Amino acid sequence: MTTAPASTTAPIAPEYGDKVIAVETAGSEPIPDAERHGTPLQLLWTWASPNIEFATVYIGVISVLFFGLTFWQATAALLLGTALGSLTQGILSFDGPRFGVPQMVIGRFSFGYKGNILPSGFNALVSGVGWFAVNSVSAAFALDTLTGLNPLPSLLLVVAAEIVIGFIGHNFVHAFEKYAFPALAVVFALAGVWTFKEADLGGGGTGGGIGGFLLAFSTAWGYAAGWNPGAADYSRYLPRTANRLRTVLYPAVGLFVSIAVVAVIGAASATILAPKDATPTAAFTGHLPGWLSDLVLLAIILGAVSANALNVYSSAMSITSLGLRLPKWLGRSAIVVLCGLAGTAAAWASLDDAGHAYEAFLLVIAYWVGPWLGVVLVERWLQGRTASDDDLTQRLGDRSFANWPGLAALLIGIAVSVPLFSNQEKYVGWVPENWPSFGDITCLVGFAVSAGLYAALRFKR
């Protein structure tokens, strides 16, 4: 008879694993191998469901109504911008199984441990307050239209569901998106067929020109790339051995197809005369038969909840990524509740002028995402040439690690692009003020300036 050596240890049993109805306790720390589970396929519906919703419809609507494009011009701009934002979503998702940490923790490579506090904090505000408010308002209007309940109680019902899903955590979020996907896809497909029957595809076009095209492109890119700072949040539990191509492909395809199809439906709907003084959601459903209109309103509510489950979850992940020594009771789930309450307050404040608030917000998110993405992608390219995954993983937890070129490139990219190229109702930069045909290329300029500057500074070190 033989016995095992004293050093032999039994496999560690997962505490969380693939349990769906269990509150996730992990924060920003690396997910151990024993807790890794799932397949890349789940990223397909996790990134498709949140974008089959009214916020995506409205991208197409404003491209025609506000930016003055024809339906076909809007479609081209929407597809191009969405494709670029979706491609980077796939690339960044691959880092989830590599490092097992949220996306904003991975940002420490680019900005240093302390420098990363700035983009992580900003993303927490954008996701947990900005996006949470935008989607909650559209759902509240849909519930108001469907039931006659006033917008404020409608809003409170919606946000309660969103916060509960984010509170439970990672596995429940994935499961919710999986079962929401077929319902959302079928209803919006029916709405799309009906919309195209009524739409004037040769209509729209009030002189948007190149400037309008660039505005629509920036809006679509900002919308798709706005998910990039949370890409690895939903792939970090995947096993290290997860198929690389599928880990990149599924989130990119899920994001692109859902945004592209729904936004183009929105552009088509903008060519149909809407009822006078209708809310944004009522305007979208006004041409539909009663039974389908009700289904679409239900789908708008479900889609908003799907999106905000991710937004409030990623907002909490961004806060845990700050590296602050928080009290034990203030864990990920408690932070979800606090973020949800802040987002609810912002949604309440924007109920009276949701359309213009949304247009401005879509452009503003691209203003910071572009420079951030430029630095992150350059750093990612350099990593493959200079360090192993083991060395990089150790660097993530090093509180003394600094990377001032990344933070400098981010801030300079924003400082150069926003004052010169932004095109907002309340502020028009020097370039579009003098040459309106430039539209709004702030995100492109910010990306290029930050990426180029960071590459130059890193090569000099």
Tab-separated table of C-alpha atoms in Angstrom:
chain	number	residue	atom	x	y	z
A	1	MET	CA	0.000	0.000	0.000
A	2	THR	CA	1.304	3.467	-0.880
A	3	THR	CA	0.319	6.916	0.271
A	4	ALA	CA	0.388	10.188	-1.589
A	5	PRO	CA	3.331	12.469	-0.889
A	6	ALA	CA	2.670	15.054	1.799
A	7	SER	CA	3.029	17.852	-0.736
A	8	THR	CA	0.189	16.567	-2.923
A	9	THR	CA	-2.957	18.695	-2.638
A	10	ALA	CA	-6.481	17.951	-3.802
A	11	PRO	CA	-8.026	20.143	-6.509
A	12	ILE	CA	-9.603	23.287	-5.104
A	13	ALA	CA	-13.386	23.152	-5.389
A	14	PRO	CA	-14.937	26.321	-6.779
A	15	GLU	CA	-17.100	28.353	-4.400
A	16	TYR	CA	-18.865	30.353	-7.120
A	17	GLY	CA	-18.193	28.336	-10.279
A	18	ASP	CA	-21.112	28.273	-12.697
A	19	LYS	CA	-23.839	28.878	-10.098
A	20	VAL	CA	-26.452	31.231	-11.525
A	21	ILE	CA	-28.525	32.068	-8.448
A	22	ALA	CA	-25.612	33.034	-6.227
A	23	VAL	CA	-24.255	36.478	-5.399
A	24	GLU	CA	-20.794	36.902	-6.893
A	25	THR	CA	-18.183	37.910	-4.333
A	26	ALA	CA	-15.175	38.504	-6.617
A	27	GLY	CA	-14.030	42.033	-7.244
A	28	SER	CA	-11.043	43.168	-9.270
A	29	GLU	CA	-8.691	40.391	-8.149
A	30	PRO	CA	-7.668	37.696	-10.708
A	31	ILE	CA	-10.173	34.857	-11.053
A	32	PRO	CA	-8.454	31.600	-9.952
A	33	ASP	CA	-8.380	28.672	-12.371
A	34	ALA	CA	-10.759	26.664	-10.166
A	35	GLU	CA	-13.453	29.310	-10.717
A	36	ARG	CA	-12.967	29.555	-14.482
A	37	HIS	CA	-15.904	28.287	-16.541
A	38	GLY	CA	-18.028	28.953	-19.610
A	39	THR	CA	-17.334	29.120	-23.342
A	40	PRO	CA	-16.740	32.028	-25.741
A	41	LEU	CA	-20.179	31.425	-27.300
A	42	GLN	CA	-21.852	33.072	-24.301
A	43	LEU	CA	-20.217	36.357	-25.325
A	44	LEU	CA	-22.334	36.374	-28.495
A	45	TRP	CA	-25.670	36.934	-26.751
A	46	THR	CA	-24.148	38.804	-23.829
A	47	TRP	CA	-23.108	41.543	-26.263
A	48	ALA	CA	-26.104	41.220	-28.608
A	49	SER	CA	-29.006	41.464	-26.132
A	50	PRO	CA	-27.989	44.791	-24.526
A	51	ASN	CA	-28.031	46.506	-27.923
A	52	ILE	CA	-31.415	45.279	-29.139
A	53	GLU	CA	-33.099	48.217	-27.472
A	54	PHE	CA	-34.356	51.727	-28.016
A	55	ALA	CA	-31.060	53.484	-27.326
A	56	THR	CA	-29.698	51.733	-30.425
A	57	VAL	CA	-32.788	52.683	-32.422
A	58	TYR	CA	-32.191	56.303	-31.520
A	59	ILE	CA	-28.728	56.307	-33.079
A	60	GLY	CA	-30.392	55.774	-36.441
A	61	VAL	CA	-33.163	58.263	-35.684
A	62	ILE	CA	-30.829	61.165	-34.890
A	63	SER	CA	-28.653	60.379	-37.925
A	64	VAL	CA	-31.616	61.265	-40.141
A	65	LEU	CA	-33.575	63.790	-38.069
A	66	PHE	CA	-30.762	65.703	-36.353
A	67	PHE	CA	-27.754	65.152	-38.643
A	68	GLY	CA	-29.676	65.613	-41.898
A	69	LEU	CA	-28.637	62.406	-43.690
A	70	THR	CA	-30.647	60.367	-46.159
A	71	PHE	CA	-31.477	56.834	-45.107
A	72	TRP	CA	-28.672	55.352	-47.211
A	73	GLN	CA	-26.088	57.882	-46.055
A	74	ALA	CA	-27.056	57.179	-42.455
A	75	THR	CA	-26.809	53.434	-43.028
A	76	ALA	CA	-23.272	53.724	-44.410
A	77	ALA	CA	-22.104	55.879	-41.497
A	78	LEU	CA	-23.756	53.620	-38.919
A	79	LEU	CA	-22.252	50.434	-40.341
A	80	LEU	CA	-18.747	51.882	-40.568
A	81	GLY	CA	-18.712	53.324	-37.064
A	82	THR	CA	-20.232	50.192	-35.535
A	83	ALA	CA	-17.749	47.920	-37.315
A	84	LEU	CA	-14.738	49.752	-35.872
A	85	GLY	CA	-16.112	49.783	-32.337
A	86	SER	CA	-17.056	46.091	-32.543
A	87	LEU	CA	-13.636	45.036	-33.803
A	88	THR	CA	-11.869	46.490	-30.771
A	89	GLN	CA	-14.491	44.929	-28.509
A	90	GLY	CA	-13.408	41.505	-29.719
A	91	ILE	CA	-9.707	42.278	-29.365
A	92	LEU	CA	-10.067	43.496	-25.793
A	93	SER	CA	-12.340	40.589	-24.796
A	94	PHE	CA	-9.446	38.220	-25.406
A	95	ASP	CA	-7.580	39.703	-22.430
A	96	GLY	CA	-10.252	38.414	-20.051
A	97	PRO	CA	-9.155	34.764	-20.059
A	98	ARG	CA	-5.501	35.853	-20.316
A	99	PHE	CA	-5.452	37.801	-17.060
A	100	GLY	CA	-8.747	36.977	-15.315
A	101	VAL	CA	-9.390	40.588	-14.271
A	102	PRO	CA	-11.817	43.377	-15.309
A	103	GLN	CA	-10.985	45.543	-18.308
A	104	MET	CA	-10.140	48.622	-16.277
A	105	VAL	CA	-7.627	46.673	-14.170
A	106	ILE	CA	-5.880	45.755	-17.419
A	107	GLY	CA	-5.636	49.510	-18.000
A	108	ARG	CA	-2.900	49.612	-15.365
A	109	PHE	CA	-0.503	48.416	-18.059
A	110	SER	CA	-1.197	51.572	-20.054
A	111	PHE	CA	-1.551	54.181	-17.306
A	112	GLY	CA	0.200	52.762	-14.252
A	113	TYR	CA	-1.434	51.688	-10.999
A	114	LYS	CA	-2.270	55.179	-9.742
A	115	GLY	CA	-2.648	56.788	-13.149
A	116	ASN	CA	-5.329	54.242	-13.999
A	117	ILE	CA	-7.572	55.776	-11.336
A	118	LEU	CA	-8.564	58.537	-13.786
A	119	PRO	CA	-9.944	56.384	-16.656
A	120	SER	CA	-11.411	53.846	-14.220
A	121	GLY	CA	-13.234	56.549	-12.296
A	122	PHE	CA	-14.488	58.185	-15.461
A	123	ASN	CA	-15.761	54.880	-16.827
A	124	ALA	CA	-17.610	54.256	-13.577
A	125	LEU	CA	-19.441	57.554	-14.102
A	126	VAL	CA	-20.128	56.945	-17.794
A	127	SER	CA	-21.485	53.412	-17.280
A	128	GLY	CA	-23.153	53.664	-13.898
A	129	VAL	CA	-24.572	57.150	-14.272
A	130	GLY	CA	-24.591	58.193	-17.946
A	131	TRP	CA	-25.555	54.993	-19.731
A	132	PHE	CA	-27.681	53.803	-16.830
A	133	ALA	CA	-29.709	57.014	-17.037
A	134	VAL	CA	-30.075	56.935	-20.834
A	135	ASN	CA	-31.378	53.386	-20.975
A	136	SER	CA	-33.572	53.706	-17.897
A	137	VAL	CA	-35.293	56.761	-19.366
A	138	SER	CA	-36.118	54.957	-22.630
A	139	ALA	CA	-37.523	52.006	-20.667
A	140	ALA	CA	-39.553	54.342	-18.453
A	141	PHE	CA	-41.079	56.054	-21.490
A	142	ALA	CA	-41.933	52.652	-22.962
A	143	LEU	CA	-43.610	51.522	-19.740
A	144	ASP	CA	-45.449	54.852	-19.557
A	145	THR	CA	-46.713	54.449	-23.130
A	146	LEU	CA	-47.699	50.815	-22.574
A	147	THR	CA	-49.488	51.162	-19.235
A	148	GLY	CA	-50.265	54.849	-18.779
A	149	LEU	CA	-48.191	54.847	-15.608
A	150	ASN	CA	-46.397	58.149	-15.069
A	151	PRO	CA	-42.709	58.319	-16.110
A	152	LEU	CA	-41.315	58.567	-12.577
A	153	PRO	CA	-42.909	55.409	-11.116
A	154	SER	CA	-42.137	53.685	-14.418
A	155	LEU	CA	-38.500	54.682	-13.979
A	156	LEU	CA	-38.354	53.341	-10.429
A	157	LEU	CA	-39.763	49.960	-11.461
A	158	VAL	CA	-37.228	49.626	-14.264
A	159	VAL	CA	-34.168	50.564	-12.220
A	160	ALA	CA	-35.126	48.134	-9.467
A	161	ALA	CA	-34.910	45.234	-11.936
A	162	GLU	CA	-31.622	46.500	-13.362
A	163	ILE	CA	-29.964	46.830	-9.982
A	164	VAL	CA	-31.081	43.377	-8.833
A	165	ILE	CA	-29.503	41.671	-11.867
A	166	GLY	CA	-26.208	43.535	-11.441
A	167	PHE	CA	-26.253	42.871	-7.706
A	168	ILE	CA	-26.400	39.083	-8.172
A	169	GLY	CA	-23.453	39.259	-10.545
A	170	HIS	CA	-21.543	37.715	-13.425
A	171	ASN	CA	-23.272	34.381	-13.986
A	172	PHE	CA	-26.771	35.760	-13.570
A	173	VAL	CA	-25.998	38.586	-16.002
A	174	HIS	CA	-24.883	36.079	-18.655
A	175	ALA	CA	-27.971	33.911	-18.055
A	176	PHE	CA	-30.327	36.891	-18.257
A	177	GLU	CA	-28.812	38.033	-21.567
A	178	LYS	CA	-29.053	34.498	-22.978
A	179	TYR	CA	-32.795	34.189	-22.379
A	180	ALA	CA	-33.548	37.787	-23.318
A	181	PHE	CA	-31.837	37.437	-26.697
A	182	PRO	CA	-34.408	35.344	-28.655
A	183	ALA	CA	-37.351	37.409	-27.404
A	184	LEU	CA	-35.658	40.688	-28.309
A	185	ALA	CA	-34.471	39.418	-31.695
A	186	VAL	CA	-37.909	38.185	-32.776
A	187	VAL	CA	-39.794	41.309	-31.697
A	188	PHE	CA	-37.358	43.767	-33.265
A	189	ALA	CA	-37.226	41.694	-36.446
A	190	LEU	CA	-41.009	41.996	-36.749
A	191	ALA	CA	-40.825	45.721	-36.028
A	192	GLY	CA	-38.112	46.064	-38.656
A	193	VAL	CA	-40.201	44.363	-41.334
A	194	TRP	CA	-43.168	46.607	-40.569
A	195	THR	CA	-40.999	49.722	-40.434
A	196	PHE	CA	-39.407	49.082	-43.806
A	197	LYS	CA	-42.868	48.546	-45.315
A	198	GLU	CA	-43.880	52.051	-44.200
A	199	ALA	CA	-40.541	53.841	-44.568
A	200	ASP	CA	-39.550	56.202	-47.354
A	201	LEU	CA	-36.035	54.942	-48.018
A	202	GLY	CA	-35.471	57.766	-50.453
A	203	GLY	CA	-36.455	60.299	-47.814
A	204	GLY	CA	-34.578	62.161	-45.133
A	205	GLY	CA	-31.605	64.199	-46.168
A	206	THR	CA	-31.934	67.843	-45.206
A	207	GLY	CA	-28.397	68.731	-46.192
A	208	GLY	CA	-26.280	66.874	-43.670
A	209	GLY	CA	-23.469	66.316	-46.152
A	210	ILE	CA	-20.016	65.205	-45.048
A	211	GLY	CA	-20.402	66.916	-41.692
A	212	GLY	CA	-23.585	64.996	-40.937
A	213	PHE	CA	-21.946	61.763	-42.071
A	214	LEU	CA	-19.030	62.282	-39.687
A	215	LEU	CA	-21.417	63.113	-36.857
A	216	ALA	CA	-23.341	59.874	-37.452
A	217	PHE	CA	-20.121	57.893	-37.775
A	218	SER	CA	-18.781	59.300	-34.506
A	219	THR	CA	-22.079	58.575	-32.784
A	220	ALA	CA	-22.100	54.952	-33.952
A	221	TRP	CA	-18.456	54.448	-33.051
A	222	GLY	CA	-18.972	56.059	-29.666
A	223	TYR	CA	-21.947	53.804	-29.022
A	224	ALA	CA	-20.149	50.572	-29.971
A	225	ALA	CA	-16.758	51.518	-28.520
A	226	GLY	CA	-18.496	52.730	-25.387
A	227	TRP	CA	-18.677	49.044	-24.417
A	228	ASN	CA	-14.901	48.579	-24.882
A	229	PRO	CA	-13.926	49.648	-21.316
A	230	GLY	CA	-15.983	46.716	-20.011
A	231	ALA	CA	-15.020	44.091	-22.591
A	232	ALA	CA	-12.978	41.789	-20.324
A	233	ASP	CA	-15.473	42.092	-17.443
A	234	TYR	CA	-17.576	39.376	-19.068
A	235	SER	CA	-14.795	37.157	-20.414
A	236	ARG	CA	-12.540	37.073	-17.352
A	237	TYR	CA	-14.130	33.878	-16.004
A	238	LEU	CA	-13.387	31.956	-19.204
A	239	PRO	CA	-10.684	29.247	-18.883
A	240	ARG	CA	-7.197	30.239	-19.968
A	241	THR	CA	-7.507	27.564	-22.661
A	242	ALA	CA	-10.582	29.179	-24.255
A	243	ASN	CA	-10.365	29.272	-28.057
A	244	ARG	CA	-8.648	32.539	-28.982
A	245	LEU	CA	-10.403	33.149	-32.295
A	246	ARG	CA	-13.865	32.542	-30.829
A	247	THR	CA	-13.136	34.723	-27.815
A	248	VAL	CA	-12.436	37.586	-30.222
A	249	LEU	CA	-15.070	36.731	-32.857
A	250	TYR	CA	-18.226	36.170	-30.795
A	251	PRO	CA	-18.303	39.498	-28.910
A	252	ALA	CA	-17.403	41.402	-32.079
A	253	VAL	CA	-20.152	39.713	-34.111
A	254	GLY	CA	-22.743	39.999	-31.338
A	255	LEU	CA	-22.050	43.695	-30.925
A	256	PHE	CA	-21.883	44.525	-34.632
A	257	VAL	CA	-24.961	42.654	-35.841
A	258	SER	CA	-27.219	43.849	-33.034
A	259	ILE	CA	-26.230	47.520	-33.278
A	260	ALA	CA	-26.131	47.599	-37.072
A	261	VAL	CA	-29.548	46.013	-37.593
A	262	VAL	CA	-31.385	47.938	-34.881
A	263	ALA	CA	-29.787	51.303	-35.716
A	264	VAL	CA	-30.671	50.922	-39.406
A	265	ILE	CA	-34.273	50.160	-38.395
A	266	GLY	CA	-34.153	53.392	-36.409
A	267	ALA	CA	-32.916	55.322	-39.460
A	268	ALA	CA	-35.784	53.897	-41.521
A	269	SER	CA	-38.330	54.818	-38.839
A	270	ALA	CA	-37.125	58.428	-38.944
A	271	THR	CA	-38.469	58.727	-42.500
A	272	ILE	CA	-42.010	57.994	-41.235
A	273	LEU	CA	-44.119	60.902	-39.971
A	274	ALA	CA	-44.515	60.530	-36.213
A	275	PRO	CA	-47.552	61.569	-34.143
A	276	LYS	CA	-47.356	65.157	-32.892
A	277	ASP	CA	-45.869	65.625	-29.396
A	278	ALA	CA	-45.197	61.890	-29.077
A	279	THR	CA	-42.521	60.648	-26.680
A	280	PRO	CA	-39.464	59.161	-28.419
A	281	THR	CA	-40.680	55.603	-27.853
A	282	ALA	CA	-44.248	56.414	-28.929
A	283	ALA	CA	-42.871	58.019	-32.100
A	284	PHE	CA	-41.011	54.818	-32.956
A	285	THR	CA	-44.047	52.589	-32.410
A	286	GLY	CA	-46.707	54.956	-33.762
A	287	HIS	CA	-46.875	53.333	-37.216
A	288	LEU	CA	-47.069	49.767	-35.907
A	289	PRO	CA	-50.297	47.795	-35.391
A	290	GLY	CA	-51.486	47.743	-31.795
A	291	TRP	CA	-50.405	44.187	-30.973
A	292	LEU	CA	-46.912	44.729	-32.380
A	293	SER	CA	-46.588	48.150	-30.795
A	294	ASP	CA	-47.225	46.625	-27.388
A	295	LEU	CA	-44.678	43.868	-28.019
A	296	VAL	CA	-42.077	46.422	-29.085
A	297	LEU	CA	-42.691	48.492	-25.973
A	298	LEU	CA	-42.177	45.377	-23.859
A	299	ALA	CA	-38.994	44.624	-25.831
A	300	ILE	CA	-37.745	48.186	-25.288
A	301	ILE	CA	-38.153	47.686	-21.543
A	302	LEU	CA	-36.431	44.279	-21.665
A	303	GLY	CA	-33.615	45.624	-23.847
A	304	ALA	CA	-32.972	48.554	-21.527
A	305	VAL	CA	-32.814	46.225	-18.547
A	306	SER	CA	-30.404	43.979	-20.495
A	307	ALA	CA	-28.132	46.927	-21.245
A	308	ASN	CA	-28.201	48.419	-17.774
A	309	ALA	CA	-27.492	45.117	-16.073
A	310	LEU	CA	-24.122	45.315	-17.827
A	311	ASN	CA	-23.703	49.043	-17.256
A	312	VAL	CA	-24.233	48.948	-13.515
A	313	TYR	CA	-22.115	45.791	-13.199
A	314	SER	CA	-19.208	47.292	-15.167
A	315	SER	CA	-19.486	50.531	-13.231
A	316	ALA	CA	-18.956	48.574	-10.020
A	317	MET	CA	-16.048	46.708	-11.637
A	318	SER	CA	-14.455	50.037	-12.548
A	319	ILE	CA	-14.714	51.241	-8.955
A	320	THR	CA	-13.139	48.045	-7.615
A	321	SER	CA	-10.394	48.594	-10.214
A	322	LEU	CA	-9.401	51.868	-8.569
A	323	GLY	CA	-7.315	49.875	-6.100
A	324	LEU	CA	-8.756	51.665	-3.092
A	325	ARG	CA	-8.771	49.933	0.293
A	326	LEU	CA	-12.518	49.907	0.861
A	327	PRO	CA	-14.294	48.553	3.951
A	328	LYS	CA	-15.258	44.906	3.705
A	329	TRP	CA	-18.991	45.622	3.557
A	330	LEU	CA	-18.472	47.847	0.496
A	331	GLY	CA	-17.886	45.008	-1.950
A	332	ARG	CA	-18.894	44.653	-5.588
A	333	SER	CA	-22.581	44.000	-4.902
A	334	ALA	CA	-22.945	46.984	-2.553
A	335	ILE	CA	-21.201	49.217	-5.093
A	336	VAL	CA	-23.724	48.074	-7.741
A	337	VAL	CA	-26.532	49.422	-5.556
A	338	LEU	CA	-24.776	52.759	-5.030
A	339	CYS	CA	-24.058	53.143	-8.756
A	340	GLY	CA	-27.649	52.278	-9.567
A	341	LEU	CA	-28.952	54.932	-7.190
A	342	ALA	CA	-26.671	57.572	-8.748
A	343	GLY	CA	-27.807	56.556	-12.239
A	344	THR	CA	-31.437	56.724	-11.154
A	345	ALA	CA	-30.975	60.305	-9.960
A	346	ALA	CA	-29.443	61.259	-13.321
A	347	ALA	CA	-32.274	59.549	-15.207
A	348	TRP	CA	-34.873	61.405	-13.135
A	349	ALA	CA	-33.183	64.715	-13.965
A	350	SER	CA	-33.216	64.013	-17.734
A	351	LEU	CA	-36.844	62.878	-18.104
A	352	ASP	CA	-37.963	66.268	-19.477
A	353	ASP	CA	-35.454	66.532	-22.359
A	354	ALA	CA	-34.272	63.009	-23.082
A	355	GLY	CA	-33.695	63.410	-26.817
A	356	HIS	CA	-31.169	66.246	-26.721
A	357	ALA	CA	-29.496	64.835	-23.610
A	358	TYR	CA	-28.962	61.533	-25.402
A	359	GLU	CA	-27.529	63.122	-28.555
A	360	ALA	CA	-24.966	65.084	-26.522
A	361	PHE	CA	-24.088	62.077	-24.385
A	362	LEU	CA	-23.390	59.833	-27.392
A	363	LEU	CA	-20.849	62.292	-28.751
A	364	VAL	CA	-19.214	63.005	-25.408
A	365	ILE	CA	-18.496	59.327	-24.644
A	366	ALA	CA	-16.530	59.053	-27.865
A	367	TYR	CA	-14.443	62.036	-26.777
A	368	TRP	CA	-12.761	60.056	-24.000
A	369	VAL	CA	-13.052	56.532	-25.423
A	370	GLY	CA	-11.063	57.464	-28.543
A	371	PRO	CA	-7.899	58.632	-26.718
A	372	TRP	CA	-8.217	55.860	-24.118
A	373	LEU	CA	-8.503	53.233	-26.832
A	374	GLY	CA	-5.517	54.651	-28.720
A	375	VAL	CA	-3.243	54.242	-25.701
A	376	VAL	CA	-4.616	50.825	-24.735
A	377	LEU	CA	-4.232	49.329	-28.217
A	378	VAL	CA	-0.657	50.606	-28.628
A	379	GLU	CA	0.272	49.175	-25.219
A	380	ARG	CA	-1.340	45.876	-26.132
A	381	TRP	CA	0.706	45.709	-29.341
A	382	LEU	CA	3.915	46.491	-27.465
A	383	GLN	CA	3.211	43.830	-24.833
A	384	GLY	CA	3.405	41.059	-27.400
A	385	ARG	CA	6.963	42.149	-28.176
A	386	THR	CA	8.341	42.769	-24.702
A	387	ALA	CA	6.833	40.600	-21.942
A	388	SER	CA	5.292	37.233	-21.082
A	389	ASP	CA	1.812	36.845	-19.607
A	390	ASP	CA	3.274	35.799	-16.236
A	391	ASP	CA	5.385	38.965	-16.022
A	392	LEU	CA	2.419	41.089	-17.031
A	393	THR	CA	0.099	39.486	-14.463
A	394	GLN	CA	2.541	40.340	-11.654
A	395	ARG	CA	2.687	43.921	-12.873
A	396	LEU	CA	-1.097	44.313	-12.499
A	397	GLY	CA	-0.871	44.064	-8.710
A	398	ASP	CA	2.240	46.208	-8.330
A	399	ARG	CA	1.131	49.411	-6.620
A	400	SER	CA	4.473	51.047	-7.397
A	401	PHE	CA	4.185	50.501	-11.156
A	402	ALA	CA	3.916	53.793	-13.021
A	403	ASN	CA	3.498	54.570	-16.711
A	404	TRP	CA	3.338	58.338	-17.073
A	405	PRO	CA	3.518	58.328	-20.911
A	406	GLY	CA	0.127	56.599	-21.054
A	407	LEU	CA	-1.617	59.102	-18.815
A	408	ALA	CA	0.104	62.016	-20.557
A	409	ALA	CA	-0.922	60.735	-23.994
A	410	LEU	CA	-4.535	60.267	-22.832
A	411	LEU	CA	-4.824	63.768	-21.400
A	412	ILE	CA	-3.069	65.460	-24.317
A	413	GLY	CA	-5.257	63.592	-26.809
A	414	ILE	CA	-8.367	64.894	-25.027
A	415	ALA	CA	-6.930	68.398	-24.614
A	416	VAL	CA	-6.103	68.664	-28.319
A	417	SER	CA	-9.182	67.031	-29.828
A	418	VAL	CA	-12.049	68.390	-27.728
A	419	PRO	CA	-11.411	72.167	-27.883
A	420	LEU	CA	-10.538	72.056	-31.576
A	421	PHE	CA	-12.938	69.507	-33.071
A	422	SER	CA	-15.980	68.974	-30.802
A	423	ASN	CA	-19.349	69.866	-32.247
A	424	GLN	CA	-21.988	70.151	-29.529
A	425	GLU	CA	-25.041	72.332	-29.096
A	426	LYS	CA	-23.392	74.189	-26.211
A	427	TYR	CA	-19.844	74.202	-27.544
A	428	VAL	CA	-18.514	74.130	-31.107
A	429	GLY	CA	-14.781	73.709	-31.563
A	430	TRP	CA	-12.616	75.956	-33.707
A	431	VAL	CA	-12.443	73.591	-36.697
A	432	PRO	CA	-16.183	72.844	-37.190
A	433	GLU	CA	-17.011	76.456	-36.414
A	434	ASN	CA	-14.909	77.557	-39.368
A	435	TRP	CA	-15.361	74.461	-41.554
A	436	PRO	CA	-18.752	72.842	-40.785
A	437	SER	CA	-18.063	70.061	-43.272
A	438	PHE	CA	-15.765	68.467	-40.682
A	439	GLY	CA	-18.805	67.590	-38.586
A	440	ASP	CA	-17.403	66.031	-35.434
A	441	ILE	CA	-14.162	64.076	-35.788
A	442	THR	CA	-13.110	64.570	-32.171
A	443	CYS	CA	-12.969	60.834	-31.490
A	444	LEU	CA	-10.785	60.159	-34.559
A	445	VAL	CA	-8.366	62.972	-33.755
A	446	GLY	CA	-8.204	61.969	-30.075
A	447	PHE	CA	-7.487	58.363	-30.988
A	448	ALA	CA	-4.755	59.297	-33.469
A	449	VAL	CA	-3.067	61.899	-31.224
A	450	SER	CA	-3.017	59.670	-28.134
A	451	ALA	CA	-1.920	56.537	-29.992
A	452	GLY	CA	0.841	58.329	-31.870
A	453	LEU	CA	2.104	60.233	-28.861
A	454	TYR	CA	2.091	57.158	-26.618
A	455	ALA	CA	3.977	55.100	-29.195
A	456	ALA	CA	6.609	57.833	-29.512
A	457	LEU	CA	7.040	58.241	-25.746
A	458	ARG	CA	7.209	54.493	-25.096
A	459	PHE	CA	9.851	53.911	-27.742
A	460	LYS	CA	12.009	56.614	-26.157
A	461	ARG	CA	11.976	54.927	-22.735
